[in-house]
mmCIF file of C-alpha atoms and ligand atoms in Angstrom:
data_model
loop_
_atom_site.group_PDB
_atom_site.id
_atom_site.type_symbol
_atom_site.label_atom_id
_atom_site.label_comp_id
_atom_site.label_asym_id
_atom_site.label_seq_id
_atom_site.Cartn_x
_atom_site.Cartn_y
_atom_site.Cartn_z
ATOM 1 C CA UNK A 28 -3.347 -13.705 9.988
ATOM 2 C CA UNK A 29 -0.084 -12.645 11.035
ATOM 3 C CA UNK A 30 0.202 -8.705 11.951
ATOM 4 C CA UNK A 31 3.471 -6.281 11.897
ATOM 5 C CA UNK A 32 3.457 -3.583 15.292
ATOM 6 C CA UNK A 33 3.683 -0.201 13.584
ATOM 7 C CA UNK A 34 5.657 2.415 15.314
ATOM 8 C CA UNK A 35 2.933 3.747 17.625
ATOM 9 C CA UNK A 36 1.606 -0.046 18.492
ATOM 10 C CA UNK A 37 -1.086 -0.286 16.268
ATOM 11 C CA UNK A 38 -1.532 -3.545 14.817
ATOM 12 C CA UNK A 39 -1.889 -4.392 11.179
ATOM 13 C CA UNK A 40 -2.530 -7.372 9.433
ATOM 14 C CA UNK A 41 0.668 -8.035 6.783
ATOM 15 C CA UNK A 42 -1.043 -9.400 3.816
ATOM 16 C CA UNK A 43 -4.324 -7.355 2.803
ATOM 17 C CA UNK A 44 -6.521 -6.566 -0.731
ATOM 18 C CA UNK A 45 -5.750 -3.465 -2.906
ATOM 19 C CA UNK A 46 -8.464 -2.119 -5.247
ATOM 20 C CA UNK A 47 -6.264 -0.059 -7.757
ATOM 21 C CA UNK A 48 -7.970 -0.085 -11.111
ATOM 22 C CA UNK A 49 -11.002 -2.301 -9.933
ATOM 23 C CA UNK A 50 -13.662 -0.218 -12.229
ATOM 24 C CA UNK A 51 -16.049 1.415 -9.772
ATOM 25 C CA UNK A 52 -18.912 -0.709 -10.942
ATOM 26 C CA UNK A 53 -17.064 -4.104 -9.941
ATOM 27 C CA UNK A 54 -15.389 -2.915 -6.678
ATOM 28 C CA UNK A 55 -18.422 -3.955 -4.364
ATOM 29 C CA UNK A 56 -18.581 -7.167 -5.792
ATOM 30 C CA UNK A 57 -14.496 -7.578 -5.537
ATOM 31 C CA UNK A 58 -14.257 -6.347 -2.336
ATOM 32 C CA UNK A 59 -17.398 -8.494 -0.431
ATOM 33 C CA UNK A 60 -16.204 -11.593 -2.710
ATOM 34 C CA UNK A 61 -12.474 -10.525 -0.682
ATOM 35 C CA UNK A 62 -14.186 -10.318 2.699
ATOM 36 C CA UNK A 63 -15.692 -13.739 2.436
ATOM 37 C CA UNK A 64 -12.676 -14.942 1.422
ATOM 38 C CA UNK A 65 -11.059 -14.218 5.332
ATOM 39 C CA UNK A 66 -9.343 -10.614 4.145
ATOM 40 C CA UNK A 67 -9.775 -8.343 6.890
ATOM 41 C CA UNK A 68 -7.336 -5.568 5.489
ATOM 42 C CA UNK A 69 -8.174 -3.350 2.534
ATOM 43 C CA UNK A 70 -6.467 -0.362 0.691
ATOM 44 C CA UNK A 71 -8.099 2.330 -1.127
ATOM 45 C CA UNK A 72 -7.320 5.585 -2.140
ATOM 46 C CA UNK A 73 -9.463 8.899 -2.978
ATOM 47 C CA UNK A 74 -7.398 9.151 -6.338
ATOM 48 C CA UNK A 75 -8.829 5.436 -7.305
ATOM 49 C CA UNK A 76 -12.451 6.397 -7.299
ATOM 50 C CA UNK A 77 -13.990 3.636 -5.788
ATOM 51 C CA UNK A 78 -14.353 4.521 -1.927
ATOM 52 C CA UNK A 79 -17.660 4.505 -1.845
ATOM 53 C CA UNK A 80 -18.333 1.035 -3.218
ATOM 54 C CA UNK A 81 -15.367 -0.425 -0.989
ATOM 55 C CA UNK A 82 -17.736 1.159 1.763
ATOM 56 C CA UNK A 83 -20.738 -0.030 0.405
ATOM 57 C CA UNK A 84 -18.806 -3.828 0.567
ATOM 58 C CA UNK A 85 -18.066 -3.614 4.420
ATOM 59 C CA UNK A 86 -21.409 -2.482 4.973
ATOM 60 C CA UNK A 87 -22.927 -5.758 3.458
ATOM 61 C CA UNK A 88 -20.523 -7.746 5.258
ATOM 62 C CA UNK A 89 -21.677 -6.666 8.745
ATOM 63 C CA UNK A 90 -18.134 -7.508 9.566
ATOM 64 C CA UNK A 91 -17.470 -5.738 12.899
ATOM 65 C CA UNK A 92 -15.887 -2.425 12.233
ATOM 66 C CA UNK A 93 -12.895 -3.244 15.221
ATOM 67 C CA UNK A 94 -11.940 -6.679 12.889
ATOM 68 C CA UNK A 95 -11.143 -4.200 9.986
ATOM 69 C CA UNK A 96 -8.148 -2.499 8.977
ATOM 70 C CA UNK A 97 -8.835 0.461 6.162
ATOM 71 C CA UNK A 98 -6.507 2.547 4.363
ATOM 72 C CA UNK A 99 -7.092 5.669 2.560
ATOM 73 C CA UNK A 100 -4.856 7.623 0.736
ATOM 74 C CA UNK A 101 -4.576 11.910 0.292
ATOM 75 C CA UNK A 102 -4.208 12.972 -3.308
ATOM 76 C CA UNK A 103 -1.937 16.262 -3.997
ATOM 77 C CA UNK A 104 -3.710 19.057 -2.576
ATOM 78 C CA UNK A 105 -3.922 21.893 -4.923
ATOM 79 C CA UNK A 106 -4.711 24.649 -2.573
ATOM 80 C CA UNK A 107 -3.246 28.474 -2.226
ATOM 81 C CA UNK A 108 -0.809 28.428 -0.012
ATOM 82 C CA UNK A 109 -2.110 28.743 3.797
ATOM 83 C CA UNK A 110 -4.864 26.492 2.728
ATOM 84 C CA UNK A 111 -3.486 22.892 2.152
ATOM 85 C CA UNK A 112 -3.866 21.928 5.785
ATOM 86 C CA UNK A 113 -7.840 23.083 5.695
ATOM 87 C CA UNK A 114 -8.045 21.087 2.973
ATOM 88 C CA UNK A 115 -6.506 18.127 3.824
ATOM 89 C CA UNK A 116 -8.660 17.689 7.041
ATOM 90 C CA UNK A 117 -11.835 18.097 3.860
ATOM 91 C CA UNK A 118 -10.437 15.409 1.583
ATOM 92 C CA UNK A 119 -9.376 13.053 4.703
ATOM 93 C CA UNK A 120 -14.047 13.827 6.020
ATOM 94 C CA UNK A 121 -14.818 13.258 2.126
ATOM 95 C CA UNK A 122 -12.889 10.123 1.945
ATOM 96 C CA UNK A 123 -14.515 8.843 5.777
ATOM 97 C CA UNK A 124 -18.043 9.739 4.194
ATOM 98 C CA UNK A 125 -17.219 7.607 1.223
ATOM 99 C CA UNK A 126 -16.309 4.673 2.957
ATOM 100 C CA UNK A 127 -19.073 5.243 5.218
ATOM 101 C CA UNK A 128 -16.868 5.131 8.002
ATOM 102 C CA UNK A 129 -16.116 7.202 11.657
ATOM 103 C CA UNK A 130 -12.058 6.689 12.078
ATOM 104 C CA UNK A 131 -9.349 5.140 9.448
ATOM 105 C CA UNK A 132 -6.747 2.287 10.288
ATOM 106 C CA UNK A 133 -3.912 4.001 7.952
ATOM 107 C CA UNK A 134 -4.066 7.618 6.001
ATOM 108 C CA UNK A 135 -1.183 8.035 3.696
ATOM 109 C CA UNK A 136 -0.158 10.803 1.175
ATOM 110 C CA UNK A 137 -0.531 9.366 -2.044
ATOM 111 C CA UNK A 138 2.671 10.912 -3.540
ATOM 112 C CA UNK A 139 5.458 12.573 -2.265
ATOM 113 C CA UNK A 140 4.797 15.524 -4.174
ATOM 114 C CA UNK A 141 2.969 19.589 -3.685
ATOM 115 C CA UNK A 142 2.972 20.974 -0.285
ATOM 116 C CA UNK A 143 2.902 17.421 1.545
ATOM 117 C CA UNK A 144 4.394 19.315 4.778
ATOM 118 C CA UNK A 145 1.085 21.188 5.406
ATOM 119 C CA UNK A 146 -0.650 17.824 4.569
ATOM 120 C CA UNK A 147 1.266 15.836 7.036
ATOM 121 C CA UNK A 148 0.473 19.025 9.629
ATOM 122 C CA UNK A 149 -2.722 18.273 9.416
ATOM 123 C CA UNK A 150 -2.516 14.571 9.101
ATOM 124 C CA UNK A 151 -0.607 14.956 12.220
ATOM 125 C CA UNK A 152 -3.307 16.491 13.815
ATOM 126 C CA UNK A 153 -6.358 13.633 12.511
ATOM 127 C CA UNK A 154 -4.011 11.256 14.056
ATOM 128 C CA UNK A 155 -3.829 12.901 17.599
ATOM 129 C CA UNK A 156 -7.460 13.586 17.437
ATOM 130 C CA UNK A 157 -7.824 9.636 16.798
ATOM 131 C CA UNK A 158 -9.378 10.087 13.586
ATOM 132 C CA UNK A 159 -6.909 8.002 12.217
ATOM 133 C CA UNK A 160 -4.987 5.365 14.227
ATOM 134 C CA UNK A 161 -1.924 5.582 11.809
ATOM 135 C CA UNK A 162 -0.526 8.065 9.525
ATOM 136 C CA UNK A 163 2.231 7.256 6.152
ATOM 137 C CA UNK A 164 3.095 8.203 3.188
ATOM 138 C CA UNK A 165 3.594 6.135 -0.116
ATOM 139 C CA UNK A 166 6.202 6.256 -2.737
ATOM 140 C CA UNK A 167 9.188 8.733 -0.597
ATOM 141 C CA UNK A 168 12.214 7.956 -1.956
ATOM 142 C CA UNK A 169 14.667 7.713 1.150
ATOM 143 C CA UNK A 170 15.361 11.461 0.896
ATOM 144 C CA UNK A 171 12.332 12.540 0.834
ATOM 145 C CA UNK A 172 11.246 9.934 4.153
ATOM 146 C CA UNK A 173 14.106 11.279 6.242
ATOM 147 C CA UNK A 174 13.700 14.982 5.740
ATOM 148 C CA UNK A 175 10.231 14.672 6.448
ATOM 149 C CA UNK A 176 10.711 12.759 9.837
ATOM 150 C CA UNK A 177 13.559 14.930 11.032
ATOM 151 C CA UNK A 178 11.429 18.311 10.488
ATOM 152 C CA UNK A 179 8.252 16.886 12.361
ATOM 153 C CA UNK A 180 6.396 15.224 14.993
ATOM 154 C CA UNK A 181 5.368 12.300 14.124
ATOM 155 C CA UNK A 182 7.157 9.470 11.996
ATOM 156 C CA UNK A 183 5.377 8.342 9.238
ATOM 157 C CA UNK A 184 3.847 4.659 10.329
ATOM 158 C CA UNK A 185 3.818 3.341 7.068
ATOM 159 C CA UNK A 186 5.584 3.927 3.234
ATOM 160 C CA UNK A 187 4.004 2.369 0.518
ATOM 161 C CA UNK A 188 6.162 1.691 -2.305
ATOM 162 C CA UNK A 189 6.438 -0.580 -5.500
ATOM 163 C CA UNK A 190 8.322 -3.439 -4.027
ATOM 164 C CA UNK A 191 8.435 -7.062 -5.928
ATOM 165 C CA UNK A 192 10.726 -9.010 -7.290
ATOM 166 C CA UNK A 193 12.136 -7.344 -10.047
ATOM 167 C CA UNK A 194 12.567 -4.453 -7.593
ATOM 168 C CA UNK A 195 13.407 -5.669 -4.110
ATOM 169 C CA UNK A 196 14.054 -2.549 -2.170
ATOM 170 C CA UNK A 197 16.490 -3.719 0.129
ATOM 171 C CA UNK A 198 18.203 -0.664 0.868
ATOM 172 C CA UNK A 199 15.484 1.447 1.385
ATOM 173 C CA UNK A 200 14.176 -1.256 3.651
ATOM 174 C CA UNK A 201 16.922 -1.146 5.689
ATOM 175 C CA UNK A 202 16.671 2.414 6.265
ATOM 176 C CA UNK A 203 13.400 2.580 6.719
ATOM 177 C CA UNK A 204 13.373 0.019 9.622
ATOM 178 C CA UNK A 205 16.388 2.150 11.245
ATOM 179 C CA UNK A 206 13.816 5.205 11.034
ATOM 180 C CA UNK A 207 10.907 2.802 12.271
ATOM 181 C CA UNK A 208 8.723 2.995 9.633
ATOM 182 C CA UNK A 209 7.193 0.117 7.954
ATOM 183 C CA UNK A 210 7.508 -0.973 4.442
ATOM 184 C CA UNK A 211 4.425 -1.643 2.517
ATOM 185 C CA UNK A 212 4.565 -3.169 -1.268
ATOM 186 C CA UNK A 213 2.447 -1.877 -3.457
ATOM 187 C CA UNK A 214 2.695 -4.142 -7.190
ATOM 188 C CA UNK A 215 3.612 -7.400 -5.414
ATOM 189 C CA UNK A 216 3.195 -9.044 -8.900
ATOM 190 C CA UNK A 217 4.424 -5.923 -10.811
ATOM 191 C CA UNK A 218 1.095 -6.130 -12.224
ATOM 192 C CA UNK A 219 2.469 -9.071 -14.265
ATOM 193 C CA UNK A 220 4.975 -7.535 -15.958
ATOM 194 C CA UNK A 221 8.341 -8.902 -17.234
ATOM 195 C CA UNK A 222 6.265 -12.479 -17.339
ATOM 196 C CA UNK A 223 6.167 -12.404 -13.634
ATOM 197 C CA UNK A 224 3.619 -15.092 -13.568
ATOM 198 C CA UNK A 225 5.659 -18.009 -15.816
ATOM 199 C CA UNK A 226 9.398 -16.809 -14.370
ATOM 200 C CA UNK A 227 10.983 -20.074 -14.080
ATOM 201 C CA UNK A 228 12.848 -19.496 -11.137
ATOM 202 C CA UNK A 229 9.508 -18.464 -9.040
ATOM 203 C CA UNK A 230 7.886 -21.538 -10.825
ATOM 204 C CA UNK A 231 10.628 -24.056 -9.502
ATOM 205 C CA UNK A 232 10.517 -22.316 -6.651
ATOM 206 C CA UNK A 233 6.636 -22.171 -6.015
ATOM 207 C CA UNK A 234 6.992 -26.454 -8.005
ATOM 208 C CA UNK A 235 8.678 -27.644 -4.614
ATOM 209 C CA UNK A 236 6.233 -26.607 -2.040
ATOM 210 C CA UNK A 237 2.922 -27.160 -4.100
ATOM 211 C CA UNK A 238 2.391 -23.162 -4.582
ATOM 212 C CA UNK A 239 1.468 -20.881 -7.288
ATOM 213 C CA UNK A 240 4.243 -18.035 -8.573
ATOM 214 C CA UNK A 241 1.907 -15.706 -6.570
ATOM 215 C CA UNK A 242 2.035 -17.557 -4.011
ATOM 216 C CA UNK A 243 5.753 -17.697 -3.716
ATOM 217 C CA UNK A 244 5.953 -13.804 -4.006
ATOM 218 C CA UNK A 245 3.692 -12.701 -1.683
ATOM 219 C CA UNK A 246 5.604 -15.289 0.820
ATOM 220 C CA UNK A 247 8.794 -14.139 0.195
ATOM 221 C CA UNK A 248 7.772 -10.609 0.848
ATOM 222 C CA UNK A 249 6.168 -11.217 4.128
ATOM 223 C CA UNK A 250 8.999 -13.646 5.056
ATOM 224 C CA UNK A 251 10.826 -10.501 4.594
ATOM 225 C CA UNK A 252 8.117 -8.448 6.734
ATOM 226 C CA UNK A 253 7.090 -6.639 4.338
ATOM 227 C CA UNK A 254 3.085 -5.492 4.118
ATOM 228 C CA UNK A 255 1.514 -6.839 1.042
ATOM 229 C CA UNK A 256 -1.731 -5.585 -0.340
ATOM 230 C CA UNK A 257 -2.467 -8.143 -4.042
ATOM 231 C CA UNK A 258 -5.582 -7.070 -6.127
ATOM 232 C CA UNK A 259 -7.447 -9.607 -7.947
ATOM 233 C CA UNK A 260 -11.000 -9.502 -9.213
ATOM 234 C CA UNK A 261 -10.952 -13.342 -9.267
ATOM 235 C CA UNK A 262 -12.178 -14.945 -5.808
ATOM 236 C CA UNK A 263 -10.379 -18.226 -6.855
ATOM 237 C CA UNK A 264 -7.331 -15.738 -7.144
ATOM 238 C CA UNK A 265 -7.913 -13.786 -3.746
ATOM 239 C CA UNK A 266 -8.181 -17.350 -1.917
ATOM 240 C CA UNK A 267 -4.727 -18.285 -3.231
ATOM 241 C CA UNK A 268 -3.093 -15.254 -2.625
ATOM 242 C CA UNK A 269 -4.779 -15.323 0.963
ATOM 243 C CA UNK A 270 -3.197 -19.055 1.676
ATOM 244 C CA UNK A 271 0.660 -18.197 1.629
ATOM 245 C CA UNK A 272 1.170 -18.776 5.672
ATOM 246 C CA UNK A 273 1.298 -22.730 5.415
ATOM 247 C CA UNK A 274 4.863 -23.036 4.017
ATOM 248 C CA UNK A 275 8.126 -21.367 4.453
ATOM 249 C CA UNK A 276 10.908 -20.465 1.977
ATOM 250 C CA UNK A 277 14.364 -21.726 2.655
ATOM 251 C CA UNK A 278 17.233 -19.441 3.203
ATOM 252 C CA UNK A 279 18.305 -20.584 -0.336
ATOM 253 C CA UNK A 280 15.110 -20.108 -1.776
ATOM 254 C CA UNK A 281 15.068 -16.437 -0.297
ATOM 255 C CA UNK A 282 18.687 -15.858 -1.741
ATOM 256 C CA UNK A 283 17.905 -17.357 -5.349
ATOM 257 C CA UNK A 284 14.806 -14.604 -5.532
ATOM 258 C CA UNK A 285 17.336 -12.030 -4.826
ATOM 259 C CA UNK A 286 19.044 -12.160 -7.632
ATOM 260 C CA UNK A 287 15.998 -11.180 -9.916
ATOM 261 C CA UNK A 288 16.317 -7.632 -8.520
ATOM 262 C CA UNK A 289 16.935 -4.974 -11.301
ATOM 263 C CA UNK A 290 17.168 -2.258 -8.524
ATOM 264 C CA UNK A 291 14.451 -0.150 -11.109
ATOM 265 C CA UNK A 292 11.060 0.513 -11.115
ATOM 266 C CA UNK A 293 9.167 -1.028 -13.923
ATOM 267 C CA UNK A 294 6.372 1.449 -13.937
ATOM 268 C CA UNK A 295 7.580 5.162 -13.363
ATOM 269 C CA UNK A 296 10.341 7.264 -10.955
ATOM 270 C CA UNK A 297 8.495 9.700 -8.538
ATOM 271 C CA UNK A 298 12.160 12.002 -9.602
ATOM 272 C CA UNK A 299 11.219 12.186 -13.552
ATOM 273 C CA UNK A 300 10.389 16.155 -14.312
ATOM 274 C CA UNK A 301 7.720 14.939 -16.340
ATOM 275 C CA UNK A 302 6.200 12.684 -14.347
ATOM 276 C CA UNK A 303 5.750 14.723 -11.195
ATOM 277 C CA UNK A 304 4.373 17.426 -13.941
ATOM 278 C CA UNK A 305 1.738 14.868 -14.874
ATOM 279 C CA UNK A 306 1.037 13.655 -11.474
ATOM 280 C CA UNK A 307 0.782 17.469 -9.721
ATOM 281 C CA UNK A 308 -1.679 18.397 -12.457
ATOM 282 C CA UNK A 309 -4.442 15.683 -12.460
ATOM 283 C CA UNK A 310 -7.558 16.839 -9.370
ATOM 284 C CA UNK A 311 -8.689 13.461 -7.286
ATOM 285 C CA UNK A 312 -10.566 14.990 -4.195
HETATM 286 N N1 NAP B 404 0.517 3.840 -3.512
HETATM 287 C C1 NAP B 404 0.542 3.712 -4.816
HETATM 288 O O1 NAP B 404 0.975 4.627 -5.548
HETATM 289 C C2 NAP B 404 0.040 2.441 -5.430
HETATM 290 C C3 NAP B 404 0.306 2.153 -6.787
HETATM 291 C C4 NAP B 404 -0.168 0.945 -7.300
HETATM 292 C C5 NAP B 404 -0.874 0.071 -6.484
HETATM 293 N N2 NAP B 404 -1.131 0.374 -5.175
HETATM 294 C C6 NAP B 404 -1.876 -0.552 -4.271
HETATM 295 O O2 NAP B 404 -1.279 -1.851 -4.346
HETATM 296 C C7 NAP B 404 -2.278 -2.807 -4.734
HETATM 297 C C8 NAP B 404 -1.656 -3.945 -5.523
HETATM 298 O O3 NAP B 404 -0.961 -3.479 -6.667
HETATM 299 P P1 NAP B 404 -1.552 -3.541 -8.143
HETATM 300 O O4 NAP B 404 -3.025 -3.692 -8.081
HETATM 301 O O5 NAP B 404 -1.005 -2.377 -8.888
HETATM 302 O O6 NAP B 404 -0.906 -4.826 -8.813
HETATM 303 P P2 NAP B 404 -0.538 -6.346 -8.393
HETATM 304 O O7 NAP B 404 -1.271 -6.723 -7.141
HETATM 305 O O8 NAP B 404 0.940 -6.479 -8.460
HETATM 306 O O9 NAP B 404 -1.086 -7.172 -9.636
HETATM 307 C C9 NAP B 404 -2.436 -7.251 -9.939
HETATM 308 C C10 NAP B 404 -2.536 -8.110 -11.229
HETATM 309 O O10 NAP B 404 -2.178 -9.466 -10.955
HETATM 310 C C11 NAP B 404 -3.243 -10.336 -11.331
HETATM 311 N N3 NAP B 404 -3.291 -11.405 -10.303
HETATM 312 C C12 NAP B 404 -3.622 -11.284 -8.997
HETATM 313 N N4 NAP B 404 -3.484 -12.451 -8.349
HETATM 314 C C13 NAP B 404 -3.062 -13.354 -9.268
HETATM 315 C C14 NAP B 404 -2.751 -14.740 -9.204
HETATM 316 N N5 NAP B 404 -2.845 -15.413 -8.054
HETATM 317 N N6 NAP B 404 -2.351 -15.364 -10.346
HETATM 318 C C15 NAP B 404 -2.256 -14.674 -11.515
HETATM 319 N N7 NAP B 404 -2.552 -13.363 -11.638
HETATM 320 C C16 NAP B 404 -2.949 -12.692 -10.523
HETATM 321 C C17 NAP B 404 -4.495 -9.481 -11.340
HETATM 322 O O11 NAP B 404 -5.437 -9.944 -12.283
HETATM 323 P P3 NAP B 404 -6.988 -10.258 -11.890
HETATM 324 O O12 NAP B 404 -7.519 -9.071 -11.140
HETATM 325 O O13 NAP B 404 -7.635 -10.470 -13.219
HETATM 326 O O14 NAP B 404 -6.923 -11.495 -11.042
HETATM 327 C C18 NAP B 404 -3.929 -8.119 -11.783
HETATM 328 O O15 NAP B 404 -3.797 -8.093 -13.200
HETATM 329 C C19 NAP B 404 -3.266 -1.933 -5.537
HETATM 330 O O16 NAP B 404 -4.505 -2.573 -5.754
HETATM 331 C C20 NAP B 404 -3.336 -0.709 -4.665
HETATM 332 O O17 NAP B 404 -4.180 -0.927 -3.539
HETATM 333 C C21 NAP B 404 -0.675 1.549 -4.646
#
């Protein structure tokens, strides 16, 4: 497995397994099947409601807890002011005891949205204290990523954002690897959307080198460093999308996917009123 040097030198592998919308009952099962399967990277997040049975997975697995990489991520604290950083430090020991664990590879803030300075304060801290080896965020638009690294500490390691091809995120990329932070895609496949799957272009692409349209996009993201994290509940699925470091796309190839960018997300924009209403009011502790 190839790994990408965050900005303090931790290492972390660049393709891994996300668990989004794996029902709680079926995440144990997904996540050992993913395990057996060679992933050794998995992301999670308190606001998916499955930590415990992704803990309850590496537990079977008696895979050795130094060969793991973990990520968790914060939901919005709701706190009184004064309070959010206490509470941050209780949803980051809620989300450890969940996965069963004693340290996490990656803690992110899920959205870039409530009083995520006090968060990162105490994320800050968790990260000093070694309680977490790296520290992000996930879905900062550009703004939002550079006025939190100019007005603290530490640099965020890591922002997860949707990233595939119908929304490349070059730009934002660019920026972000100016500011040393790493990109992470989360919706490698858009979830399937827009036909994702049958797009001829990834097709004729994926025809020539004897690879799947998954295949083809998870490549061309990591060819372009970029952290990828596919969900599957399928371990015929999780093998392919594990098997995408035995070919290489051309330059050509890598220029003909760039033209399916629509520069848009195809699920929601963290800057719509009534999303961020909708978002800041559900509770995922
Ligand atoms: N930070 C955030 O706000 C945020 C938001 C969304 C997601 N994420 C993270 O990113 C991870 C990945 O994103 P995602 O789960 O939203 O979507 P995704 O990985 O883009 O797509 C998952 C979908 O693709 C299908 N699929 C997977 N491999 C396939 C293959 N080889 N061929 C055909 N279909 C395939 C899956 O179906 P089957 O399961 O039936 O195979 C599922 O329907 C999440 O699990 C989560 O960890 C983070």
């Amino acid at each position: 497995m190839e790994n990408v040097t965050l900005n303090n030198g931790v290492q972390m592998p660049i393709l891994g397994f996300g668990v989004y919308q794996i029902p709680d009952v079926d995440t144990q099962a997904a996540v050992e099947a993913a395990l057996a399967a060679g992933y050794r990277h998995l992301d999670t997040a308190a606001a998916y409601g499955n930590e415990e049975a992704v803990g309850a997975a590496i537990k079977a697995s008696g895979i050795a807890r130094q060969d793991l990489f973990v990520t968790t991520k914060l939901w919005i604290q709701h706190a009184p002011a004064g309070s959010v950083e206490e509470d941050t430090k209780r949803s980051f020991d809620n989300s450890l005891q969940r996965l069963g664990l004693d340290y996490l590879d990656l803690y992110l803030i899920h959205q870039p949205l409530g009083d995520y300075y006090s968060e990162w304060r105490a994320m800050q801290k968790l990260n000093m204290q070694g309680l977490a080896r790296a520290i992000g965020v996930s879905n900062f638009h550009p703004d939002r990523l550079i006025d939190l690294i100019d007005h603290n500490e530490i640099v965020p390691a890591v922002n997860q954002i949707e990233t595939h091809p119908f929304h490349q995120r070059a730009t934002d990329q660019a920026l972000m690897i100016e500011r040393g932070v790493q990109i992470e895609s989360w919706g490698p496949f858009a979830e399937g959307k827009n036909d994702l799957f049958t797009n001829p272009l990834l097709a004729a692409i994926g025809e020539s080198h004897g690879k799947s349209v998954a295949q083809v996009v998870l490549r061309w993201l990591t060819q372009r460093d970029v952290v990828v994290i596919p969900k599957s509940v399928r371990p015929e699925r999780m093998a392919q999308n594990f098997d995408v470091f035995d070919f290489t796309l051309t330059e050509d190839q890598m220029n003909q996917i760039s033209t399916l960018d629509t520069g848009a997300s195809l699920f929601f924009d963290h800057r719509d009123p009534a999303m961020v209403s909708w978002l800041g009011g559900r509770r995922n502790n």
